[in-house]
Coordinates of C-alpha atoms and ligand atoms in Angstrom, one line a residue:
X1 CA -21.6 -12.8 10.9
X2 CA -23.1 -12.3 7.6
X3 CA -24.4 -9.1 6.2
X4 CA -26.9 -8.7 3.4
X5 CA -28.4 -11.9 2.5
X6 CA -31.0 -10.2 0.8
X7 CA -29.2 -9.9 -2.4
X8 CA -28.5 -13.0 -2.6
X9 CA -24.3 -12.2 -1.8
X10 CA -23.0 -13.1 1.4
X11 CA -20.8 -11.2 2.8
X12 CA -19.2 -12.8 5.6
X13 CA -17.3 -11.5 8.0
X14 CA -15.2 -13.4 10.5
X15 CA -12.7 -11.9 13.3
X16 CA -10.8 -15.4 15.0
X17 CA -9.0 -17.8 12.9
X18 CA -10.8 -20.6 13.3
X19 CA -13.9 -18.7 11.7
X20 CA -11.6 -17.6 8.7
X21 CA -10.5 -20.7 7.8
X22 CA -13.6 -22.4 7.8
X23 CA -14.9 -19.6 5.8
X24 CA -12.2 -19.8 3.5
X25 CA -12.9 -23.5 3.0
X26 CA -16.5 -22.5 0.9
X27 CA -14.7 -20.4 -1.0
X28 CA -14.3 -20.9 -4.1
X29 CA -10.8 -21.2 -6.0
X30 CA -9.0 -19.0 -7.5
X31 CA -9.6 -16.5 -4.7
X32 CA -8.0 -13.2 -5.0
X33 CA -7.1 -11.4 -1.6
X34 CA -6.9 -7.9 -1.4
X35 CA -4.8 -6.7 1.7
X36 CA -5.9 -3.3 3.3
X37 CA -5.6 -1.3 6.6
X38 CA -9.6 -0.2 6.1
X39 CA -11.3 3.3 5.9
X40 CA -12.0 2.3 2.3
X41 CA -11.1 4.4 -0.7
X42 CA -11.8 3.6 -4.8
X43 CA -7.2 2.9 -4.5
X44 CA -8.6 0.0 -2.4
X45 CA -11.8 -0.2 -4.4
X46 CA -9.9 -0.5 -7.9
X47 CA -7.5 -3.6 -6.4
X48 CA -11.2 -5.6 -5.4
X49 CA -12.9 -4.9 -9.2
X50 CA -9.4 -6.4 -10.3
X51 CA -9.7 -9.2 -7.8
X52 CA -13.1 -9.6 -8.6
X53 CA -12.1 -10.1 -12.5
X54 CA -9.7 -12.6 -12.1
X55 CA -11.2 -14.7 -9.4
X56 CA -14.1 -17.1 -8.6
X57 CA -13.9 -15.4 -4.8
X58 CA -13.0 -12.4 -3.5
X59 CA -11.3 -11.7 0.3
X60 CA -10.1 -8.8 1.9
X61 CA -8.4 -8.5 5.1
X62 CA -8.9 -4.7 7.4
X63 CA -6.1 -4.7 9.9
X64 CA -4.4 -1.9 11.0
X65 CA -0.8 -3.9 11.8
X66 CA 0.8 -2.1 14.5
X67 CA 4.1 -3.8 13.5
X68 CA 4.5 -1.4 10.6
X69 CA 4.4 1.7 12.5
X70 CA 7.2 3.1 14.4
X71 CA 6.9 4.5 17.4
X72 CA 6.4 8.6 16.3
X73 CA 4.1 7.0 13.7
X74 CA -0.1 7.1 13.3
X75 CA -1.0 4.1 14.7
X76 CA -3.3 5.7 17.6
X77 CA -4.9 8.2 15.3
X78 CA -5.2 6.2 11.7
X79 CA -8.3 6.3 10.6
X80 CA -10.7 3.8 11.1
X81 CA -14.6 2.8 9.9
X82 CA -15.8 -0.1 9.9
X83 CA -19.2 0.1 8.9
X84 CA -18.6 2.1 6.6
X85 CA -16.0 0.0 4.8
X86 CA -18.1 -3.7 4.8
X87 CA -21.2 -1.4 3.5
X88 CA -18.1 -0.1 0.7
X89 CA -16.8 -4.4 0.3
X90 CA -20.3 -5.9 0.2
X91 CA -21.4 -3.7 -3.0
X92 CA -17.8 -4.9 -4.5
X93 CA -19.5 -8.0 -4.3
X94 CA -16.4 -9.3 -1.9
X95 CA -17.0 -13.2 -0.5
X96 CA -15.3 -12.5 2.9
X97 CA -13.7 -9.8 4.8
X98 CA -10.9 -10.7 7.3
X99 CA -11.0 -8.2 10.3
X100 CA -8.4 -9.6 12.9
X101 CA -7.1 -7.7 16.3
X102 CA -3.8 -7.3 17.1
X103 CA -4.1 -9.9 19.7
X104 CA -5.3 -12.6 17.0
X105 CA -2.3 -11.8 14.7
X106 CA 0.3 -11.4 17.5
X107 CA -0.6 -13.2 20.8
X108 CA 1.3 -13.3 23.5
X109 CA 4.9 -15.0 22.9
X110 CA 4.6 -13.8 19.5
X111 CA 8.6 -14.2 17.8
X112 CA 8.3 -14.8 14.4
X113 CA 9.4 -12.6 12.4
X114 CA 9.8 -12.1 7.9
X115 CA 12.9 -9.8 7.0
X116 CA 13.3 -9.5 2.9
X117 CA 16.6 -7.6 3.1
X118 CA 18.2 -5.7 0.1
X119 CA 15.4 -4.1 -1.3
X120 CA 13.7 -3.3 2.1
X121 CA 16.8 -1.0 2.8
X122 CA 16.6 2.3 0.8
X123 CA 13.4 4.6 0.5
X124 CA 10.5 4.0 2.5
X125 CA 12.8 1.3 4.8
X126 CA 15.5 4.0 5.4
X127 CA 13.0 6.5 6.8
X128 CA 10.7 4.1 8.4
X129 CA 13.0 1.6 10.0
X130 CA 11.2 -2.1 10.9
X131 CA 8.2 -1.0 8.9
X132 CA 9.1 -3.7 5.7
X133 CA 9.5 -6.0 8.6
X134 CA 5.7 -5.5 10.2
X135 CA 4.4 -5.4 6.0
X136 CA 6.4 -8.9 5.3
X137 CA 5.4 -10.6 8.2
X138 CA 1.6 -9.9 8.3
X139 CA 1.5 -9.9 4.6
X140 CA 2.5 -13.6 4.8
X141 CA 0.5 -14.3 8.1
X142 CA -2.5 -13.2 5.6
X143 CA -1.4 -15.6 2.8
X144 CA -0.9 -18.6 5.1
X145 CA -4.4 -18.2 6.6
X146 CA -6.5 -17.2 3.3
X147 CA -4.6 -19.5 1.2
X148 CA -5.1 -16.9 -1.8
X149 CA -4.0 -17.6 -5.5
X150 CA -3.5 -14.1 -6.2
X151 CA -2.9 -10.9 -4.0
X152 CA -3.1 -7.7 -4.9
X153 CA -1.2 -4.3 -4.3
X154 CA -1.3 -0.7 -5.3
X155 CA 1.8 0.7 -7.3
X156 CA 1.5 3.6 -4.8
X157 CA 2.9 1.9 -2.5
X158 CA 5.5 0.9 -4.9
X159 CA 8.5 -0.3 -2.8
X160 CA 6.2 -2.4 -0.3
X161 CA 4.6 -4.3 -3.9
X162 CA 8.3 -4.7 -4.5
X163 CA 9.2 -6.7 -1.1
X164 CA 6.0 -8.5 -1.0
X165 CA 7.0 -9.9 -4.6
X166 CA 10.3 -11.2 -3.4
X167 CA 8.7 -12.1 -0.1
X168 CA 6.8 -14.5 -2.1
X169 CA 9.5 -15.7 -4.9
X170 CA 11.8 -16.3 -2.0
X171 CA 9.3 -18.2 0.7
X172 CA 7.8 -20.4 -2.0
X173 CA 4.5 -18.8 -1.7
X174 CA 2.2 -20.4 -4.6
X175 CA 0.6 -17.4 -5.3
X176 CA 0.1 -14.5 -7.9
X177 CA 1.3 -11.0 -6.8
X178 CA -0.8 -8.2 -9.2
X179 CA 0.3 -4.9 -9.0
X180 CA -2.6 -2.5 -9.9
X181 CA -2.2 1.3 -11.2
X182 CA -2.5 4.7 -8.0
X183 CA -5.7 6.0 -8.5
X184 CA -5.8 9.7 -8.2
X185 CA -8.1 12.3 -7.4
X186 CA -8.7 14.7 -10.2
X187 CA -5.9 16.6 -9.6
X188 CA -3.4 14.6 -9.1
X189 CA -3.5 13.7 -5.5
X190 CA -2.6 9.9 -5.0
X191 CA -5.8 8.3 -3.2
X192 CA -4.8 7.8 0.7
X193 CA -6.8 6.5 3.7
X194 CA -4.4 9.2 5.2
X195 CA -4.9 12.4 2.6
X196 CA -8.3 12.5 5.6
X197 CA -6.0 14.2 8.1
X198 CA -5.4 17.3 5.7
X199 CA -7.6 20.1 5.9
X200 CA -8.7 23.0 3.2
X201 CA -5.0 24.7 2.8
X202 CA -2.8 21.1 3.3
X203 CA -4.9 19.3 1.2
X204 CA -4.9 21.9 -2.1
X205 CA -1.2 22.1 -1.3
X206 CA -1.0 18.2 -1.2
X207 CA -1.1 18.0 -4.7
X208 CA 2.3 19.1 -5.3
X209 CA 3.7 15.6 -4.9
X210 CA 2.4 14.3 -8.6
X211 CA 2.5 17.7 -10.0
X212 CA 6.5 17.7 -9.1
X213 CA 6.4 13.6 -10.8
X214 CA 4.8 15.1 -13.7
X215 CA 7.6 17.5 -14.3
X216 CA 10.2 15.4 -13.8
X217 CA 8.1 13.0 -16.2
X218 CA 8.5 16.4 -19.0
X219 CA 12.2 16.6 -18.5
X220 CA 13.1 12.8 -19.0
X221 CA 10.4 13.0 -22.3
X222 CA 12.2 16.3 -23.5
X223 CA 15.1 13.4 -23.6
X224 CA 17.2 14.4 -19.6
X225 CA 18.6 11.1 -18.6
X226 CA 20.3 12.5 -15.3
X227 CA 19.0 11.0 -12.7
X228 CA 20.3 13.9 -10.2
X229 CA 18.8 16.7 -12.6
X230 CA 14.7 14.9 -12.2
X231 CA 16.0 14.7 -8.7
X232 CA 16.8 18.2 -9.0
X233 CA 13.5 19.6 -10.6
X234 CA 10.8 17.2 -8.2
X235 CA 12.9 19.0 -5.2
X236 CA 12.8 22.5 -6.4
X237 CA 8.8 22.5 -6.9
X238 CA 8.2 20.6 -3.7
X239 CA 10.6 23.4 -1.7
X240 CA 8.1 25.7 -3.5
X241 CA 5.0 25.0 -1.7
X242 CA 4.9 26.3 1.7
X243 CA 3.0 23.9 3.3
X244 CA 5.6 20.9 1.6
X245 CA 7.9 19.3 3.9
X246 CA 10.3 17.2 1.7
X247 CA 11.9 13.9 3.3
X248 CA 13.2 12.6 0.4
X249 CA 13.3 12.8 -3.7
X250 CA 14.7 10.0 -5.3
X251 CA 15.4 8.9 -8.8
X252 CA 16.1 4.8 -8.5
X253 CA 16.6 1.8 -10.2
X254 CA 12.9 0.0 -10.8
X255 CA 14.6 -3.5 -9.7
X256 CA 16.7 -3.0 -7.1
X257 CA 15.7 0.5 -5.8
X258 CA 19.2 1.2 -5.6
X259 CA 19.9 5.1 -5.8
X260 CA 20.8 6.1 -9.8
X261 CA 23.8 8.4 -10.6
X262 CA 24.8 9.8 -13.5
X263 CA 22.6 8.7 -16.8
X264 CA 19.7 6.7 -16.7
X265 CA 20.0 3.9 -18.9
X266 CA 16.8 1.2 -18.3
X267 CA 13.6 2.0 -16.4
X268 CA 13.6 3.7 -13.4
X269 CA 11.0 4.6 -10.1
X270 CA 10.7 8.2 -9.7
X271 CA 9.5 8.2 -5.8
X272 CA 9.5 10.8 -2.4
X273 CA 7.9 11.4 0.7
X274 CA 6.7 14.6 1.9
X275 CA 5.1 16.1 4.7
X276 CA 2.1 18.5 4.9
X277 CA 1.9 19.4 8.2
X278 CA 2.3 16.4 10.4
X279 CA 0.8 14.1 7.5
X280 CA 3.4 12.1 5.7
X281 CA 2.7 11.7 1.8
X282 CA 4.4 9.4 -0.8
X283 CA 3.8 8.8 -4.2
X284 CA 5.8 7.4 -7.3
X285 CA 5.9 7.2 -11.0
X286 CA 8.1 4.7 -13.3
X287 CA 9.7 6.3 -16.1
X288 CA 9.6 3.8 -19.2
Ligands
LIG1 P1 -3.4 0.3 2.5 O1 -4.9 0.3 3.5 O2 -2.6 2.1 2.6 O3 -2.5 -0.4 3.5 O4 -3.5 0.1 1.1 C1 -3.9 -1.0 1.0 C2 -3.3 -1.7 -0.5 O5 -3.9 -0.7 -1.4 C3 -1.9 -1.4 -0.5 O6 -1.8 -2.3 -1.6 C4 -1.9 -0.1 -1.6 O7 -0.5 0.2 -2.0 C5 -3.2 0.0 -2.4 N1 -3.7 1.2 -2.0 C6 -3.7 2.5 -1.8 N2 -3.5 3.7 -1.9 C7 -4.1 3.0 -3.2 C8 -4.1 3.7 -4.8 N3 -4.5 5.8 -4.8 N4 -4.4 3.7 -5.9 C9 -4.5 2.1 -5.7 N5 -4.1 1.3 -4.5 C10 -4.0 2.0 -3.7

């Protein structure tokens, strides 16, 4: 299928793997890949823009990957709007979109998994068992199917970026992983497809994640180097918001993601997961 030939641009949409491979062969190198779960927002589009700038062609995958969702998570309700997504991607100058189905990605008899060990274990990995196994597996499959020279991920999902980087290095994928900054709403809330779940009051309350990160950053800038003191200020600010329920706050070593105790010396990652109603939001900030 091809949409919009009128502008001279040709966004190709492939679903089946053989269609995808055929379309891939016709794309100029270097190819930049942006993996997504769709319901696109300006965060996704910033990755597309970076890919557009740095490559001869750009491919985007849209796949709500069932294997990275836990049994109690929001796979069934995850927001989807493919026509809108395709329209946005066409305008953004994307060449190829892959929209596989779960049956194409995981056909009957499927039994091969990618497990990235230590870096997958803390933080999101501890709260969402199996999540990064699903992520690493699907991203490895995307890399194999599309053979990009560069792949683009958001700092919004800091641990995911670290897991993918590690996997690409460990499995000798011949590509560069590019991490792009988090795109935020005016009040600081990190853009996320899941923000669509929030009602008006919850949307207002959700700004507390970034506010708490900023307060911890301010404390750090004023000279505080104790990791627990930074966690404490984030905890206090989140607990003061009645609609927010804290799952975890972390001040971890940026490379290993191991929780820091005592004084921070190198680079640290502040991160958190917070429930606003039933919606689970994450955010993070790097302390330089
Ligand atoms: P998702 O569709 O949520 O799986 O996200 C697809 C990619 O977009 C991932 O690499 C995310 O880290 C990235 N992304 C999601 N939200 C943002 C954001 N607000 N700013 C930058 N990148 C983002």
